[in-house]
Coordinates of C-alpha atoms in Angstrom, one line a residue:
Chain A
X1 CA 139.5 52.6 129.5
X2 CA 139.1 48.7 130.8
X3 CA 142.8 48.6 130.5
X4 CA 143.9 51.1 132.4
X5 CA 145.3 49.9 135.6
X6 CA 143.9 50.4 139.4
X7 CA 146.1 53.3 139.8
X8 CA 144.7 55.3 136.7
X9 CA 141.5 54.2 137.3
X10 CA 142.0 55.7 141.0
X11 CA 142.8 59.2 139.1
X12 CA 139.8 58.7 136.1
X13 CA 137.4 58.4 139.9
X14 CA 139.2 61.5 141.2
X15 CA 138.2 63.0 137.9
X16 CA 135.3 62.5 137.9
X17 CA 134.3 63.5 141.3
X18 CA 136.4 66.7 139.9
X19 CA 134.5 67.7 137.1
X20 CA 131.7 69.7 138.7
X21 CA 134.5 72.0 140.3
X22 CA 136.0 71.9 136.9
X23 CA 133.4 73.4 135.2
X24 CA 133.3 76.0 137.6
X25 CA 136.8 76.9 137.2
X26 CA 136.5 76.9 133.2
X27 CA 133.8 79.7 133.4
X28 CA 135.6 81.6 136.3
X29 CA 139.2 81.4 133.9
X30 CA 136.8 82.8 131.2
X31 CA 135.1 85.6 132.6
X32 CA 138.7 86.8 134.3
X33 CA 140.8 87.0 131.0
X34 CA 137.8 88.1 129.1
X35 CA 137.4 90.8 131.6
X36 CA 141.2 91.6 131.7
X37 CA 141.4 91.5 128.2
X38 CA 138.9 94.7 128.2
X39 CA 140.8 96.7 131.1
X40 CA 143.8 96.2 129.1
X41 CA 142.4 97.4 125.9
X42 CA 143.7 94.1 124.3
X43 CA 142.2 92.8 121.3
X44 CA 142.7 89.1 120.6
X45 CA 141.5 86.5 117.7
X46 CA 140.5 84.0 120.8
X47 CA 140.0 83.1 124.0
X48 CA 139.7 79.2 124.2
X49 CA 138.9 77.0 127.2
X50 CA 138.2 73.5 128.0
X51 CA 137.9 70.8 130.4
X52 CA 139.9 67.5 128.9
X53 CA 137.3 64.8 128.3
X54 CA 137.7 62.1 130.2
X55 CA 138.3 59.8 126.9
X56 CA 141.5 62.4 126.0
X57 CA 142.1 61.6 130.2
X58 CA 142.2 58.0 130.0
X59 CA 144.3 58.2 126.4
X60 CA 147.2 60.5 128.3
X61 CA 147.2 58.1 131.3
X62 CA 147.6 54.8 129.1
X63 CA 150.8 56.3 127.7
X64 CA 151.7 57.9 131.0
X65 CA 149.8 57.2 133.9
X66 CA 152.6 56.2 136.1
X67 CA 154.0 59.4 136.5
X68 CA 151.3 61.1 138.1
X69 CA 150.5 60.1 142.0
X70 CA 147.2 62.0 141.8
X71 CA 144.8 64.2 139.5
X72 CA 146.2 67.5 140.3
X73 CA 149.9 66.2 139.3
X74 CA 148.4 66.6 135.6
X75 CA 148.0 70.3 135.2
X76 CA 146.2 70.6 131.4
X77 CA 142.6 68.9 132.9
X78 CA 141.7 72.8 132.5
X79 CA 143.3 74.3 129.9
X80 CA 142.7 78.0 128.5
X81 CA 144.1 79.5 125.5
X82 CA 144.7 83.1 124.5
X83 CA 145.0 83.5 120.1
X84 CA 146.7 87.0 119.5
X85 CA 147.0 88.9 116.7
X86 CA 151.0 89.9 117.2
X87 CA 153.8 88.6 119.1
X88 CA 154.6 91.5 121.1
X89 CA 150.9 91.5 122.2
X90 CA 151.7 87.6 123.7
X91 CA 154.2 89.2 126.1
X92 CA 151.9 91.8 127.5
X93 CA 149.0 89.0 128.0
X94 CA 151.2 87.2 129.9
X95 CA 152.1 90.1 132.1
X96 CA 148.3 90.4 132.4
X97 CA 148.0 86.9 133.2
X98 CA 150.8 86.8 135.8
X99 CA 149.3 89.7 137.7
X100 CA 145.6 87.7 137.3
X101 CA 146.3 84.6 138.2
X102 CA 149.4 83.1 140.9
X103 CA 151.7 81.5 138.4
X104 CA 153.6 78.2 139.3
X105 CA 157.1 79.4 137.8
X106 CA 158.5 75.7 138.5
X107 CA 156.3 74.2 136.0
X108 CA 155.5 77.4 133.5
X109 CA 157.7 77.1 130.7
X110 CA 158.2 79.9 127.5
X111 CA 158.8 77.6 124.6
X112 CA 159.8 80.8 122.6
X113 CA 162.9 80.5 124.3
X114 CA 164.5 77.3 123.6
X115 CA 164.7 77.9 120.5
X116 CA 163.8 74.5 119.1
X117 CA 164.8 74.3 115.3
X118 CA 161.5 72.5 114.4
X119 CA 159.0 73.8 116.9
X120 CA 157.8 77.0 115.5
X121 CA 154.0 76.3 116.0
X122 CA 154.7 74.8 119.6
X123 CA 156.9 78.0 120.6
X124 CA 153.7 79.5 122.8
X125 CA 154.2 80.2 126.3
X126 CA 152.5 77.8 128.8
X127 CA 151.7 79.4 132.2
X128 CA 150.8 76.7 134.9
X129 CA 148.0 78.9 137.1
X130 CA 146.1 78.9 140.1
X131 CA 143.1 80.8 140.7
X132 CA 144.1 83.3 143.6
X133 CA 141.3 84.1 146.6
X134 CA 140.8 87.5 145.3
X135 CA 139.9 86.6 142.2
X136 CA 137.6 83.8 143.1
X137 CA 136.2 82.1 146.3
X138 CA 133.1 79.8 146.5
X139 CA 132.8 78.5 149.5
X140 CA 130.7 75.8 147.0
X141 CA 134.1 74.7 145.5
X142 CA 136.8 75.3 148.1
X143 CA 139.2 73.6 145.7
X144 CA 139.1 76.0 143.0
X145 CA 142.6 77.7 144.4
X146 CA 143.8 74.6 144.6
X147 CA 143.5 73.4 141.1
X148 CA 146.1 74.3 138.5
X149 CA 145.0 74.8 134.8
X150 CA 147.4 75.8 132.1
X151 CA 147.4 79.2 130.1
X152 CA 148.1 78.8 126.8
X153 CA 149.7 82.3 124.7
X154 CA 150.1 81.9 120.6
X155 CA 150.3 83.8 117.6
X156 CA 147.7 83.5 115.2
X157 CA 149.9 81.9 112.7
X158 CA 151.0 79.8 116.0
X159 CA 147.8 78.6 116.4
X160 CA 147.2 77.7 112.5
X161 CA 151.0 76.1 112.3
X162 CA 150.0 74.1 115.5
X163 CA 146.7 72.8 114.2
X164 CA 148.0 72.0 110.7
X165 CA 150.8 70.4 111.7
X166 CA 148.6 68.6 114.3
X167 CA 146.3 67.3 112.0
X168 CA 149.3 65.6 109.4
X169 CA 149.7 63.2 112.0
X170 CA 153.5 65.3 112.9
X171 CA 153.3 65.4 116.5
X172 CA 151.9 61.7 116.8
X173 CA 155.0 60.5 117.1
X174 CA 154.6 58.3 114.0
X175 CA 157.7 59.7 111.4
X176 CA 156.9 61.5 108.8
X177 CA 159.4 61.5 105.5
X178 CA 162.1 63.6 105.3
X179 CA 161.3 65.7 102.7
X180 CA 158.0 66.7 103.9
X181 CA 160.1 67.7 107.4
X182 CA 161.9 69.6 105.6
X183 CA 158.5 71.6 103.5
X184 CA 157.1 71.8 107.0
X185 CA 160.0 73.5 109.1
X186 CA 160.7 75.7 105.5
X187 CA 156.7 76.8 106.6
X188 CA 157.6 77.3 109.6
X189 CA 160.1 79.7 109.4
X190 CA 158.2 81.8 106.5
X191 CA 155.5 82.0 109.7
X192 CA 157.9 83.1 111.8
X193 CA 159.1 85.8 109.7
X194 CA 155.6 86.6 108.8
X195 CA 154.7 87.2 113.0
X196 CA 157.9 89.5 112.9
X197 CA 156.8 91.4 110.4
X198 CA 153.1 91.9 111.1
X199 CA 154.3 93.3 114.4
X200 CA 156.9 95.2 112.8
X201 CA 154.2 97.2 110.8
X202 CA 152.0 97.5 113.4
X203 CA 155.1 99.3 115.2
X204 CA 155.4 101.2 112.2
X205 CA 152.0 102.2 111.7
X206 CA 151.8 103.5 115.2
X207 CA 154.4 105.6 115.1
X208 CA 153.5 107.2 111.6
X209 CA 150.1 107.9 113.1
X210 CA 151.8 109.5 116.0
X211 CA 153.8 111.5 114.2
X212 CA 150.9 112.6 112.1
X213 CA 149.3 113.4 114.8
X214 CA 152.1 115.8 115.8
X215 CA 152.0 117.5 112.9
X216 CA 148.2 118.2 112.7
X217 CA 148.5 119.6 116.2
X218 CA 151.5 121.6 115.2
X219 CA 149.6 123.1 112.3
X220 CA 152.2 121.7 109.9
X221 CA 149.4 120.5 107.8
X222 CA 151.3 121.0 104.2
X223 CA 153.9 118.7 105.7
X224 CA 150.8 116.0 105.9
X225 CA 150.3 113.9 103.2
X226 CA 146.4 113.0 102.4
X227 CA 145.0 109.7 103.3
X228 CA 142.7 107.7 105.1
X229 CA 144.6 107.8 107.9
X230 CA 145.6 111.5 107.8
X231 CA 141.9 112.4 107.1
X232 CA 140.6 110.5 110.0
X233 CA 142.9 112.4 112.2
X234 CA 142.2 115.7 110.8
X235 CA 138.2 115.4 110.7
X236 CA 138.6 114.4 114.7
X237 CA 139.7 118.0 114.8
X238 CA 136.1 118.7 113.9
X239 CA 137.5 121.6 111.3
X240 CA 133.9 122.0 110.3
X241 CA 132.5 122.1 113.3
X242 CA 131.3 126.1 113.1
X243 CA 130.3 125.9 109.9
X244 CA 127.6 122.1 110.2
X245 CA 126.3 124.4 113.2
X246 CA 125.9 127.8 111.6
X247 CA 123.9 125.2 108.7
X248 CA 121.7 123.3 111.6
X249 CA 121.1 127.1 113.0
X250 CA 118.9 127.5 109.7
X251 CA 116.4 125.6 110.7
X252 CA 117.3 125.0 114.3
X253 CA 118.4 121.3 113.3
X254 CA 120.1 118.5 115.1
X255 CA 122.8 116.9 114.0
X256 CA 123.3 113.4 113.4
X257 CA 126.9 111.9 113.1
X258 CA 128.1 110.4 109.6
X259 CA 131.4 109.2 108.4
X260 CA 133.6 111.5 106.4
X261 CA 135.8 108.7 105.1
X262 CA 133.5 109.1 101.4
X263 CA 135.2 112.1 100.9
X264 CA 138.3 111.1 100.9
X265 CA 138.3 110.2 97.2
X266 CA 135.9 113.6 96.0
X267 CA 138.7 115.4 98.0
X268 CA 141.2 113.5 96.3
X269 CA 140.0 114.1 93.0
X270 CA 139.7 118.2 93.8
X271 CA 143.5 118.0 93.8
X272 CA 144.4 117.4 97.2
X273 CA 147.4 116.4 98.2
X274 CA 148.1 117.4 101.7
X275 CA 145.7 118.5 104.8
X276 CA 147.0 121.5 103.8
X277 CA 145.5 121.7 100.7
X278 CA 141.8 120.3 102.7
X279 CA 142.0 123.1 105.1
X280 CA 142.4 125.6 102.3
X281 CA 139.9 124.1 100.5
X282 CA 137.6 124.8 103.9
X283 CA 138.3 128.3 104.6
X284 CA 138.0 129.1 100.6
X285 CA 134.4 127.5 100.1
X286 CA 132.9 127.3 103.5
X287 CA 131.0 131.0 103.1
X288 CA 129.6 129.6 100.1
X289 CA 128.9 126.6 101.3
X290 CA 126.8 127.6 104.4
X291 CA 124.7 130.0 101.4
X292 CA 123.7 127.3 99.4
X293 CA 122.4 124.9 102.5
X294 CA 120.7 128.1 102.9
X295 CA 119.1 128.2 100.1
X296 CA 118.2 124.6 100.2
X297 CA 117.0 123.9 103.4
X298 CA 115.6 127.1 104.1
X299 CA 112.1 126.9 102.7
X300 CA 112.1 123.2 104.2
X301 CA 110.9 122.0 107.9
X302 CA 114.0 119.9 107.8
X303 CA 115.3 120.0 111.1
X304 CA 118.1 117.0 111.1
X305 CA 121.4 117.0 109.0
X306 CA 124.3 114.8 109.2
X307 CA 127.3 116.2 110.2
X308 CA 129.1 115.5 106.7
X309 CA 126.4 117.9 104.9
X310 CA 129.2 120.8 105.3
X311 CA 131.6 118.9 103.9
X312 CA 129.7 117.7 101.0
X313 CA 128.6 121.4 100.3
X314 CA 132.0 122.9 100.2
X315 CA 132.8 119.9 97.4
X316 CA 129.6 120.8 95.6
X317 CA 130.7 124.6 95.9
X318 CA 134.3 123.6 94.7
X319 CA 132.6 121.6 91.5
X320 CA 130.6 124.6 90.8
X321 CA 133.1 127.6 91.3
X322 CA 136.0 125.5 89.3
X323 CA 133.7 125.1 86.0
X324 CA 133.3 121.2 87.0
X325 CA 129.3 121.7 86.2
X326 CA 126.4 119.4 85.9
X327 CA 129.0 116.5 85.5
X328 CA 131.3 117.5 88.2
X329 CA 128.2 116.8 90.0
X330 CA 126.9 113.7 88.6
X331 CA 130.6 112.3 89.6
X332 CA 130.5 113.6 93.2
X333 CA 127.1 112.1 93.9
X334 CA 128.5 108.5 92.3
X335 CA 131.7 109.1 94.1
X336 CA 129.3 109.4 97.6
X337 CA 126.7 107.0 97.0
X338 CA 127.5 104.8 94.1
X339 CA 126.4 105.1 90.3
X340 CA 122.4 105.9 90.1
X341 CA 121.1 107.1 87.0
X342 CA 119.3 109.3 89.6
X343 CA 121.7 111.3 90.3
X344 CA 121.9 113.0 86.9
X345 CA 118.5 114.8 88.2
X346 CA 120.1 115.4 91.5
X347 CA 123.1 117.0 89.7
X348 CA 120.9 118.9 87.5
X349 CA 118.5 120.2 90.9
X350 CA 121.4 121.5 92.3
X351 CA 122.9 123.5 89.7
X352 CA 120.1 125.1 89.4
X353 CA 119.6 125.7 93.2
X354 CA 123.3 126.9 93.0
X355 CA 123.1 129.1 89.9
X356 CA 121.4 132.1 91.5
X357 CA 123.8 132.3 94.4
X358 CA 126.8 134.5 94.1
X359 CA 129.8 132.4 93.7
X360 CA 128.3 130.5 90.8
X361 CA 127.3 134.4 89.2
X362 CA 131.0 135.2 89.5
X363 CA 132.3 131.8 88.2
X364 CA 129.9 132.2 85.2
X365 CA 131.1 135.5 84.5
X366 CA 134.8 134.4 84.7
X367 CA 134.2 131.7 82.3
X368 CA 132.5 134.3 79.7
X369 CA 135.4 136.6 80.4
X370 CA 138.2 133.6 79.5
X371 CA 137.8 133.5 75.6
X372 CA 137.9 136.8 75.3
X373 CA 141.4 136.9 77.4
X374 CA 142.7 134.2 75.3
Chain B
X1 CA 100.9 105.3 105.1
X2 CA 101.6 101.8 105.1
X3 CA 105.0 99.7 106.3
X4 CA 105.4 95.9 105.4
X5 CA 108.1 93.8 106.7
X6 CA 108.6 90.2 104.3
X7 CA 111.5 88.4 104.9
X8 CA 113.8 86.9 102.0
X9 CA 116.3 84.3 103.7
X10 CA 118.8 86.7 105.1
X11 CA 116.9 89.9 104.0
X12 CA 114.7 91.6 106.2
X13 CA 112.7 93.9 103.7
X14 CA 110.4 96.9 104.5
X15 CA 108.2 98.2 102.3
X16 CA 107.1 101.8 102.7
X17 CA 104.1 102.8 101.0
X18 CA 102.5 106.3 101.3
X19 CA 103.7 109.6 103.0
X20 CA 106.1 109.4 106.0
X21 CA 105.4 112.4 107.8
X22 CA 104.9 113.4 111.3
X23 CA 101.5 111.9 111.7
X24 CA 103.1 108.8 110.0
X25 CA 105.9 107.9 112.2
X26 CA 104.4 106.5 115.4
X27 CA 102.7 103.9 113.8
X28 CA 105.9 103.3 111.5
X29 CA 108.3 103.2 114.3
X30 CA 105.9 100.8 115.6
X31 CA 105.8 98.8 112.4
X32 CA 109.2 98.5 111.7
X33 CA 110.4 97.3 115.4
X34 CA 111.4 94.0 114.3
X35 CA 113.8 95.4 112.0
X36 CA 115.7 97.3 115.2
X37 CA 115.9 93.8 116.7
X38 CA 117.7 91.9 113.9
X39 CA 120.8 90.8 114.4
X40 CA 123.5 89.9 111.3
X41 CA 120.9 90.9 108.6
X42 CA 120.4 92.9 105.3
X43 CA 117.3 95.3 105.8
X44 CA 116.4 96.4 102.7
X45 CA 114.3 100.0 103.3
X46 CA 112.2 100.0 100.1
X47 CA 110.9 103.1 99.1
X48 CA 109.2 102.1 95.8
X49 CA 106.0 103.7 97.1
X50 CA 107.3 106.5 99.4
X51 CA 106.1 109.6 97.9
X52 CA 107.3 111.6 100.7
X53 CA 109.5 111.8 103.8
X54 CA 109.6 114.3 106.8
X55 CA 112.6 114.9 109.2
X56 CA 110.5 112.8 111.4
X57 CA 111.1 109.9 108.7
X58 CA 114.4 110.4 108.8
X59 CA 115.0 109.9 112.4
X60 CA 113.1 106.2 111.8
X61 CA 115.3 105.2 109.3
X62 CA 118.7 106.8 111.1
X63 CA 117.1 104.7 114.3
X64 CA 116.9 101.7 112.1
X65 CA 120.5 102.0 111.1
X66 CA 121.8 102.7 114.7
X67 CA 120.2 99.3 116.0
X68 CA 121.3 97.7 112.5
X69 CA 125.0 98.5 113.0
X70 CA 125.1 97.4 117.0
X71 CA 123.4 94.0 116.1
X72 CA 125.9 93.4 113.3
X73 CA 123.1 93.9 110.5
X74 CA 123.4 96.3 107.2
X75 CA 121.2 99.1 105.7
X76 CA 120.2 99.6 102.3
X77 CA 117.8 102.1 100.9
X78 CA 116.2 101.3 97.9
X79 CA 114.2 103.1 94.9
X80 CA 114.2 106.6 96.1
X81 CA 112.3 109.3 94.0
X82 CA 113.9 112.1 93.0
X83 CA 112.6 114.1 95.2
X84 CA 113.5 112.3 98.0
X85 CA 117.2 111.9 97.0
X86 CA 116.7 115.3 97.1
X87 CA 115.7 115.4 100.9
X88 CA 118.8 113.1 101.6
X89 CA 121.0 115.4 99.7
X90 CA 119.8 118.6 101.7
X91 CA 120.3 117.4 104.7
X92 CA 123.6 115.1 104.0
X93 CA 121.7 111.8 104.6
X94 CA 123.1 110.7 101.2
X95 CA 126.7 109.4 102.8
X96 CA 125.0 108.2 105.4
X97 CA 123.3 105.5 103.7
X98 CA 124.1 103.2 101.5
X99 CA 121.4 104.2 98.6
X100 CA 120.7 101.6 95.5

């Protein structure tokens, strides 16, 4: 820093006096896109921000000092930075941002745009901001509008390209062979392709859940295939909503909130294929269903249930009434809860809980009947 | 009943011991408040030594879940008897938590 001339010494002084203010202004830029982030409903890998040290200060103003008259010609001394997941989502930030913050156009520059044939890391946008009076005014720091700071918006992959590429010495302005140029820029296009295509399967993925969702409230439920997604959707219906109360109404239970998603593979495995299949599998086992939580909880004082317990006795019903037995039982408790040699004794409890109820006496008596038809 | 917390590095284990009914759950809820404060853990719920548990037991254990998942922590019951499986299985419990 002892070489630095007067004239950047003048500006290191200015930055110093600065830094209080600058401080300020880092936590003020924080809290606003943080906030603005959550209005938005924008989820993000990072939100960065940081006052340049006055070592990284004195660094840029050996190389360059003489073209800034003053500290607030050099608008990175506050510098934020927004890490998104997708590209498209870098263009709505900034439309966040440039309704946040008053943008100075002159010096805001979208690197996505030129188009640079070895710049695919450094291709964020770079917003040059100022904080306006109705987002912030301490009569304390009178300077914070004043101030510019820059708004970094990258990629993920951006963000990784730019620190890798950072950290081989690339940008330094030392050269770099050839050849590993060339690996690098190869890199960089793969990454480029790779942000297309993330958001291109987000896009995707939003529509199909759309249309899904279309469907389910169209009642075209055989048209539906059956998966996580599809299941989620359906289950929001709450399809088993009547039948989880008409079990709580047993012993006048509450009922506590569980995740269906465990199901997915039992209903699977019961040969479902669409949610047309699930709902028929409902309507077909819920009577039964509701009898043997009957049965079960009503010489209890249990008066909590989870809201998957009507789910789980229609499955156990299903087993039961389509000959899967003790061992279709053994495999729905593993499917639900993992392998326990326990839960060959659970299996076995509740056959024999189920065995006096009707549906298991007429499934019994259709399995006699079989060999007799055959 | 009885309710020991040890810890085990990143395991936060409680140690039921008795009957967990009615009468039993102020004083557990009371005992097992510095698992509703941990925050990126494993809580292991041992019930080596639980011989029973009341809808009253459940709701402590559902409460030490709900405070598990907003502080980033994870739940596992361990050593059920049978007949408590059973109680889980009644009431749906079982998908609830994960059970070793």
């Amino acid at each position: 820093m002892e070489n630095l001339d007067f004239h950047c010494q003048l500006i290191l002084e200015e930055y110093r006096e600065s830094l209080p203010a600058l401080k300020r202004m880092k936590e003020v830029v924080t809290r606003a896109l943080h906030e603005a982030l959550e209005r938005n409903g924008l989820i993000v890998t990072a939100v960065e921000a940081r006052v340049k040290t006055e070592e990284s200060l004195a660094g840029k103003l050996a190389l360059k000092g003489a073209k800034y008259a003053t500290l607030s010609d050099i608008t990175d001394i506050l510098g934020a930075r927004i890490i998104t997941f997708y590209t498209d989502d870098v263009d709505r930030i900034a439309a966040m941002a440039e309704q946040l913050f008053d943008i100075d156009w002159d010096n805001s520059v979208d690197k996505r745009r030129l188009h640079q044939l070895d710049s695919f890391g450094y291709n964020s946008l770079h917003y040059i901001c100022r904080l306006p009076k109705t987002l912030c005014s301490d009569p304390q720091f009178p300077q914070l509008n004043d101030i510019r700071f820059e708004l970094q918006l990258r990629t993920t992959l951006q963000h990784a390209w730019a620190a890798i590429n950072h950290d081989t010495g690339y940008k330094s302005g030392v050269e770099i062979p050839r050849e590993y140029m060339r690996r690098m820029n190869r890199l960089a296009g793969m990454l480029e392709m790779a942000d297309d295509e993330f958001s291109r399967i987000r896009t995707e993925i939003t529509d199909y859940r759309r249309r899904v969702q279309q469907l389910v409230q169209n009642g075209k439920l055989d048209d539906v295939l059956l998966d996580g997604d599809t299941f989620r959707s359906y289950m929001m219906a709450k399809p088993l909503d009547r039948l989880n109360k008409r079990i709580a109404a047993i012993n006048q239970a509450e009922i506590q909130e569980a995740p269906f998603i465990r199901y997915l593979r039992v209903l699977l495995a019961l040969d479902c294929k669409t949610l047309g299949d699930v709902q028929r599998l409902f309507r077909k086992y819920e009577d039964d269903a509701y009898l043997l939580a009957r049965h079960q909880l009503g010489n209890t004082d249990l008066d909590i249930v989870s809201s998957a317990i009507g789910l789980q006795n229609i499955c156990i019903v299903c087993i039961l009434s389509n000959g899967g037995g003790k061992i279709g039982l053994v495999r729905l408790f593993d499917a639900l809860n993992g392998h326990n040699p326990q839960n060959e004794a659970l299996a076995e409890l509740t056959f024999e809980q189920a065995s006096n109820l009707p549906f298991m006496k007429i499934s019994l008596a259709e399995n006699n009947r079989a060999p007799e038809r055959g | 009943m009885t309710t020991t917390i040890q810890e085990n590095g990143n395991q936060l284990i409680a140690l039921f011991a008795g009957r967990l009914d009615t009468a039993a759950a102020i004083p557990t809820m009371e005992a097992v408040k510095p698992l509703l404060e941990a925050a990126n853990r494993e809580i292991i719920l041992d019930c080596t030594q639980l011989e029973y548990i009341s809808s009253s037991g459940l709701r402590i254990f559902l409460s030490i879940r709900k405070d598990a998942a907003a502080h980033g922590s994870k739940v596992i019951v361990r050593n059920i008897s049978a007949d408590i499986r059973q109680v889980f299985m009644m009431t749906g419990f079982i998908s609830l938590f994960e059970i070793q």
